[in-house]
């Protein structure tokens, strides 16, 4: 709800309030943004200025409360006495003043190609103006989340050059820490915490994309905030290009936060009557800690960001050909894999890179869409039909934004590639196509569309594998071009499940999620790495948005050997898939995978859409009366003590059945210690043990009981862990990187 009275705006969402005031100078002050308060609380929440500000500027020499440098603002400009960072720069002073406002139901549609949150909401639109310029500030309340954006229009007589324009800014009082997420290819989402103090904390990407280096979403929290308690702001941007955010505390104790398009190399000339629209920023406040914030953010993304067709819709368990085959396949090999995938329980077969042109490695073929008939003699249609005949859906990989110099497309249109006046510099042997050009966008839309209509295709993995160069001031236009292309391809085909990807998580952001409901969050599928990647994504994104695949061990990126059980257990908490060569799996591995998929399918909606909680030693998802906890371990410790699992969010009074998912032990993992299990002294390197390892599994500790929600939340005592005293089926025999999954179901 949004109300206005006596120059005060009161924005009220689920669990938060924002109080803003138009002061006597026509400026917008941020009196409060945080826990729910009433309009009448203004008196208590206004700041008492007027102590004398020394060298600072006063708007009115006789009014000590008119010092712009200490006022908490909703929006501020430079050049007139506020020396904190300004969200807008046009090369001269500005003095925007409140002009009028509107409050209405629903969103104000963005006119350019930028995506935005959509659905039921209340919107406040405030118009601020100064000589020649109109600034519209938009505030939309979607349940527990506020979105903000700005639009600047030239209403004067001269061209105006925007050097910087943020989507929002706000000043809030208090001590805060900023958690930002950084990394690189195969190492996305590494968290970094900094205390907001006098120096500016900046989170900015410059690669042309939202990037794996500096993720656009970040958290601002009180130092004492925990998962359950304390004030936490989750902030994100519905944008896939270069982004910028800063957090800085003033001497008076106000922390200024802003976010928008990176001003680096940004410049936009506004001609007469022309407007510039910023991307929409998302601000989610909770006084119930990081968990409370995440829960609201997840609900927001699931309901207002991802395309309507996919909201709440089950995602298939897929098999992807990449890690198993790379470029080395033909129809026979693929069909063999598809058949095995089907037998294991997969529901979709995804043909990744390598199906077109001369694409036998990553040096050629990008840009061409002609099917490689040597690999797929019956064409895409023939191949897709064969996959469907096996009872599987069919998905296909594309990388439409890029071109190899060794491709028919590049030979025909070298000028379509993004280059500068210097020697072309390649990333993964490829150039980007210039999506700011209409003819390039039309080519992609037409040719991807042709392939999609040529066969029964249910899913697309849309990849993009390099950072940009040569975009300069066109970086924003490139991203608008990308949105235009994806909209034109997928809006007429809403039933196609679009999973965006950019060398894994190089473009994981809310903008891409408006285009398609899933993103491949990392090429690193090592489950221990995924604990960081998926765990940190979980602050801002629901599990339905990221693909999580089981791959081979030793792992391709880390060489780490992890139990198959752990690879499954970690991948359950997302949209499950398998990405390894199935041909050489042992029968007992196949049995284990079958059991994993059957388990996942049984609880798919809990895993994909259940409310997600971070536990001390793992994760939990919960939907209706079912809660599932994954407990993940690093390296084993000698003489382990008690282990307790504290579940969350259960009904204290209700009874639950509690059981761990059955996991099998490989005989080979015991080596010479097998003598503790069988009364024979076997050669650990001998044929008997090797054969037994391939054929025989042993049960692991099973814990099955009934307990109240109160007991499960207080902490259920798990079975003891192996401690050098031999195998016992009543203990849990976990090796390094072992893990388990526990299911608690309400007893009716
Ligand atoms: C990068 C992606 O992240 C991978 O999953 C795979 O699709 C390759 N590209 C294919 O070239």
mmCIF file of C-alpha atoms in Angstrom, residues 93-262:
data_model
loop_
_atom_site.group_PDB
_atom_site.id
_atom_site.type_symbol
_atom_site.label_atom_id
_atom_site.label_comp_id
_atom_site.label_asym_id
_atom_site.label_seq_id
_atom_site.Cartn_x
_atom_site.Cartn_y
_atom_site.Cartn_z
ATOM 1 C CA UNK A 93 24.951 21.413 -11.015
ATOM 2 C CA UNK A 94 21.409 20.254 -10.644
ATOM 3 C CA UNK A 95 18.526 21.198 -8.408
ATOM 4 C CA UNK A 96 15.553 18.919 -8.919
ATOM 5 C CA UNK A 97 12.413 19.846 -7.020
ATOM 6 C CA UNK A 98 9.251 17.916 -6.399
ATOM 7 C CA UNK A 99 6.618 18.686 -9.007
ATOM 8 C CA UNK A 100 3.814 16.134 -8.653
ATOM 9 C CA UNK A 101 3.154 12.451 -8.083
ATOM 10 C CA UNK A 102 0.760 9.642 -8.970
ATOM 11 C CA UNK A 103 -0.117 6.455 -7.106
ATOM 12 C CA UNK A 104 -1.655 3.592 -9.060
ATOM 13 C CA UNK A 105 -2.075 -0.182 -9.292
ATOM 14 C CA UNK A 106 0.306 -2.185 -11.479
ATOM 15 C CA UNK A 107 3.628 -1.253 -13.022
ATOM 16 C CA UNK A 108 4.472 1.624 -15.300
ATOM 17 C CA UNK A 109 5.731 -0.294 -18.356
ATOM 18 C CA UNK A 110 9.308 0.400 -19.371
ATOM 19 C CA UNK A 111 9.305 1.663 -22.944
ATOM 20 C CA UNK A 112 12.741 0.471 -24.084
ATOM 21 C CA UNK A 113 13.806 -3.192 -24.283
ATOM 22 C CA UNK A 114 14.812 -3.403 -20.601
ATOM 23 C CA UNK A 115 12.962 -6.143 -18.715
ATOM 24 C CA UNK A 116 11.139 -5.388 -15.490
ATOM 25 C CA UNK A 117 9.257 -7.087 -12.656
ATOM 26 C CA UNK A 118 5.655 -7.762 -13.643
ATOM 27 C CA UNK A 119 2.471 -8.598 -11.779
ATOM 28 C CA UNK A 120 0.214 -7.176 -9.103
ATOM 29 C CA UNK A 121 1.786 -4.239 -7.320
ATOM 30 C CA UNK A 122 1.253 -0.643 -6.211
ATOM 31 C CA UNK A 123 3.317 2.046 -7.862
ATOM 32 C CA UNK A 124 4.292 5.538 -6.827
ATOM 33 C CA UNK A 125 5.624 7.820 -9.528
ATOM 34 C CA UNK A 126 7.230 11.050 -8.353
ATOM 35 C CA UNK A 127 8.106 13.757 -10.820
ATOM 36 C CA UNK A 128 11.000 16.071 -9.986
ATOM 37 C CA UNK A 129 11.989 18.857 -12.296
ATOM 38 C CA UNK A 130 14.458 21.629 -12.868
ATOM 39 C CA UNK A 131 15.130 23.908 -15.751
ATOM 40 C CA UNK A 132 15.025 21.742 -18.881
ATOM 41 C CA UNK A 133 14.917 18.342 -17.182
ATOM 42 C CA UNK A 134 12.235 16.074 -15.807
ATOM 43 C CA UNK A 135 13.203 13.220 -13.509
ATOM 44 C CA UNK A 136 10.629 10.535 -12.829
ATOM 45 C CA UNK A 137 11.260 8.221 -9.898
ATOM 46 C CA UNK A 138 9.277 4.968 -9.796
ATOM 47 C CA UNK A 139 8.637 2.895 -6.666
ATOM 48 C CA UNK A 140 6.668 -0.375 -6.995
ATOM 49 C CA UNK A 141 5.732 -2.610 -4.064
ATOM 50 C CA UNK A 142 5.493 -6.330 -4.852
ATOM 51 C CA UNK A 143 4.484 -8.008 -1.585
ATOM 52 C CA UNK A 144 7.664 -7.810 0.514
ATOM 53 C CA UNK A 145 9.926 -6.219 -2.083
ATOM 54 C CA UNK A 146 10.360 -2.697 -3.431
ATOM 55 C CA UNK A 147 11.601 -1.952 -6.937
ATOM 56 C CA UNK A 148 12.934 1.420 -7.995
ATOM 57 C CA UNK A 149 13.999 3.040 -11.226
ATOM 58 C CA UNK A 150 14.498 6.498 -12.703
ATOM 59 C CA UNK A 151 13.706 8.106 -16.048
ATOM 60 C CA UNK A 152 15.315 11.346 -17.151
ATOM 61 C CA UNK A 153 13.698 13.399 -19.928
ATOM 62 C CA UNK A 154 15.064 16.395 -21.723
ATOM 63 C CA UNK A 155 12.281 18.997 -21.641
ATOM 64 C CA UNK A 156 14.566 21.918 -22.391
ATOM 65 C CA UNK A 157 16.077 23.457 -25.455
ATOM 66 C CA UNK A 158 19.582 21.991 -25.393
ATOM 67 C CA UNK A 159 21.036 18.517 -25.704
ATOM 68 C CA UNK A 160 22.008 17.071 -22.327
ATOM 69 C CA UNK A 161 24.779 14.534 -21.855
ATOM 70 C CA UNK A 162 24.218 11.984 -19.079
ATOM 71 C CA UNK A 163 27.519 10.720 -17.724
ATOM 72 C CA UNK A 164 26.035 8.689 -14.934
ATOM 73 C CA UNK A 165 22.547 7.777 -13.860
ATOM 74 C CA UNK A 166 21.704 5.277 -11.169
ATOM 75 C CA UNK A 167 18.476 3.343 -10.798
ATOM 76 C CA UNK A 168 18.139 4.310 -7.165
ATOM 77 C CA UNK A 169 19.868 5.712 -4.157
ATOM 78 C CA UNK A 170 18.938 5.899 -0.522
ATOM 79 C CA UNK A 171 20.437 7.045 2.753
ATOM 80 C CA UNK A 172 19.841 4.834 5.781
ATOM 81 C CA UNK A 173 21.075 5.228 9.303
ATOM 82 C CA UNK A 174 23.201 2.643 11.090
ATOM 83 C CA UNK A 175 26.289 0.467 11.055
ATOM 84 C CA UNK A 176 26.374 -1.909 8.131
ATOM 85 C CA UNK A 177 28.463 -4.521 6.416
ATOM 86 C CA UNK A 178 28.293 -5.124 2.687
ATOM 87 C CA UNK A 179 28.517 -8.662 1.340
ATOM 88 C CA UNK A 180 29.365 -8.759 -2.344
ATOM 89 C CA UNK A 181 30.032 -11.769 -4.571
ATOM 90 C CA UNK A 182 33.065 -12.089 -6.835
ATOM 91 C CA UNK A 183 34.968 -14.698 -8.797
ATOM 92 C CA UNK A 184 35.831 -15.882 -12.256
ATOM 93 C CA UNK A 185 35.041 -18.704 -14.662
ATOM 94 C CA UNK A 186 34.366 -21.929 -12.683
ATOM 95 C CA UNK A 187 34.694 -19.987 -9.429
ATOM 96 C CA UNK A 188 31.608 -17.843 -9.270
ATOM 97 C CA UNK A 189 29.944 -16.281 -6.227
ATOM 98 C CA UNK A 190 32.808 -16.082 -3.707
ATOM 99 C CA UNK A 191 31.520 -13.863 -0.922
ATOM 100 C CA UNK A 192 33.442 -10.923 0.453
ATOM 101 C CA UNK A 193 32.417 -8.861 3.456
ATOM 102 C CA UNK A 194 33.434 -5.241 4.055
ATOM 103 C CA UNK A 195 32.432 -2.802 6.755
ATOM 104 C CA UNK A 196 30.700 0.302 5.427
ATOM 105 C CA UNK A 197 32.839 3.190 6.599
ATOM 106 C CA UNK A 198 34.107 6.498 5.258
ATOM 107 C CA UNK A 199 35.726 4.998 2.157
ATOM 108 C CA UNK A 200 33.456 3.919 -0.641
ATOM 109 C CA UNK A 201 32.738 0.227 -1.232
ATOM 110 C CA UNK A 202 32.197 -0.308 -4.950
ATOM 111 C CA UNK A 203 30.824 -3.378 -6.705
ATOM 112 C CA UNK A 204 31.103 -2.911 -10.438
ATOM 113 C CA UNK A 205 31.394 -5.043 -13.542
ATOM 114 C CA UNK A 206 33.213 -3.827 -16.630
ATOM 115 C CA UNK A 207 33.216 -6.877 -18.918
ATOM 116 C CA UNK A 208 30.077 -5.747 -20.761
ATOM 117 C CA UNK A 209 27.982 -8.237 -18.801
ATOM 118 C CA UNK A 210 26.761 -8.701 -15.273
ATOM 119 C CA UNK A 211 29.815 -10.983 -15.056
ATOM 120 C CA UNK A 212 31.271 -13.821 -13.024
ATOM 121 C CA UNK A 213 33.756 -11.302 -11.606
ATOM 122 C CA UNK A 214 31.377 -9.037 -9.675
ATOM 123 C CA UNK A 215 27.835 -10.270 -9.231
ATOM 124 C CA UNK A 216 25.232 -7.466 -9.370
ATOM 125 C CA UNK A 217 23.284 -8.636 -6.289
ATOM 126 C CA UNK A 218 24.650 -7.796 -2.837
ATOM 127 C CA UNK A 219 23.635 -7.670 0.822
ATOM 128 C CA UNK A 220 23.810 -4.883 3.358
ATOM 129 C CA UNK A 221 23.370 -6.038 6.921
ATOM 130 C CA UNK A 222 23.860 -5.007 10.513
ATOM 131 C CA UNK A 223 27.057 -6.518 11.913
ATOM 132 C CA UNK A 224 25.055 -8.575 14.387
ATOM 133 C CA UNK A 225 22.642 -9.991 11.786
ATOM 134 C CA UNK A 226 22.388 -13.798 11.601
ATOM 135 C CA UNK A 227 20.306 -16.157 9.492
ATOM 136 C CA UNK A 228 17.277 -15.533 11.726
ATOM 137 C CA UNK A 229 17.768 -12.154 13.359
ATOM 138 C CA UNK A 230 18.792 -8.659 12.464
ATOM 139 C CA UNK A 231 18.273 -6.130 9.717
ATOM 140 C CA UNK A 232 19.307 -7.203 6.238
ATOM 141 C CA UNK A 233 18.844 -5.517 2.844
ATOM 142 C CA UNK A 234 19.149 -7.667 -0.275
ATOM 143 C CA UNK A 235 19.728 -5.516 -3.356
ATOM 144 C CA UNK A 236 19.828 -6.529 -6.991
ATOM 145 C CA UNK A 237 19.445 -5.104 -10.470
ATOM 146 C CA UNK A 238 17.254 -6.332 -13.322
ATOM 147 C CA UNK A 239 20.079 -5.891 -15.773
ATOM 148 C CA UNK A 240 22.643 -8.035 -17.597
ATOM 149 C CA UNK A 241 25.253 -5.448 -18.578
ATOM 150 C CA UNK A 242 27.932 -3.451 -16.766
ATOM 151 C CA UNK A 243 26.563 -2.590 -13.354
ATOM 152 C CA UNK A 244 27.682 -0.385 -10.487
ATOM 153 C CA UNK A 245 26.802 -0.214 -6.816
ATOM 154 C CA UNK A 246 28.328 1.698 -3.960
ATOM 155 C CA UNK A 247 27.953 1.748 -0.211
ATOM 156 C CA UNK A 248 29.488 4.505 1.860
ATOM 157 C CA UNK A 249 28.926 5.761 5.362
ATOM 158 C CA UNK A 250 28.953 9.477 6.068
ATOM 159 C CA UNK A 251 30.490 11.026 9.129
ATOM 160 C CA UNK A 252 26.986 11.653 10.449
ATOM 161 C CA UNK A 253 26.213 7.929 10.302
ATOM 162 C CA UNK A 254 24.089 7.780 7.174
ATOM 163 C CA UNK A 255 24.966 4.998 4.773
ATOM 164 C CA UNK A 256 24.347 5.898 1.152
ATOM 165 C CA UNK A 257 23.566 2.993 -1.144
ATOM 166 C CA UNK A 258 23.060 3.265 -4.866
ATOM 167 C CA UNK A 259 22.953 0.956 -7.843
ATOM 168 C CA UNK A 260 22.577 1.226 -11.589
ATOM 169 C CA UNK A 261 24.406 0.966 -14.896
ATOM 170 C CA UNK A 262 28.162 1.371 -14.544
#
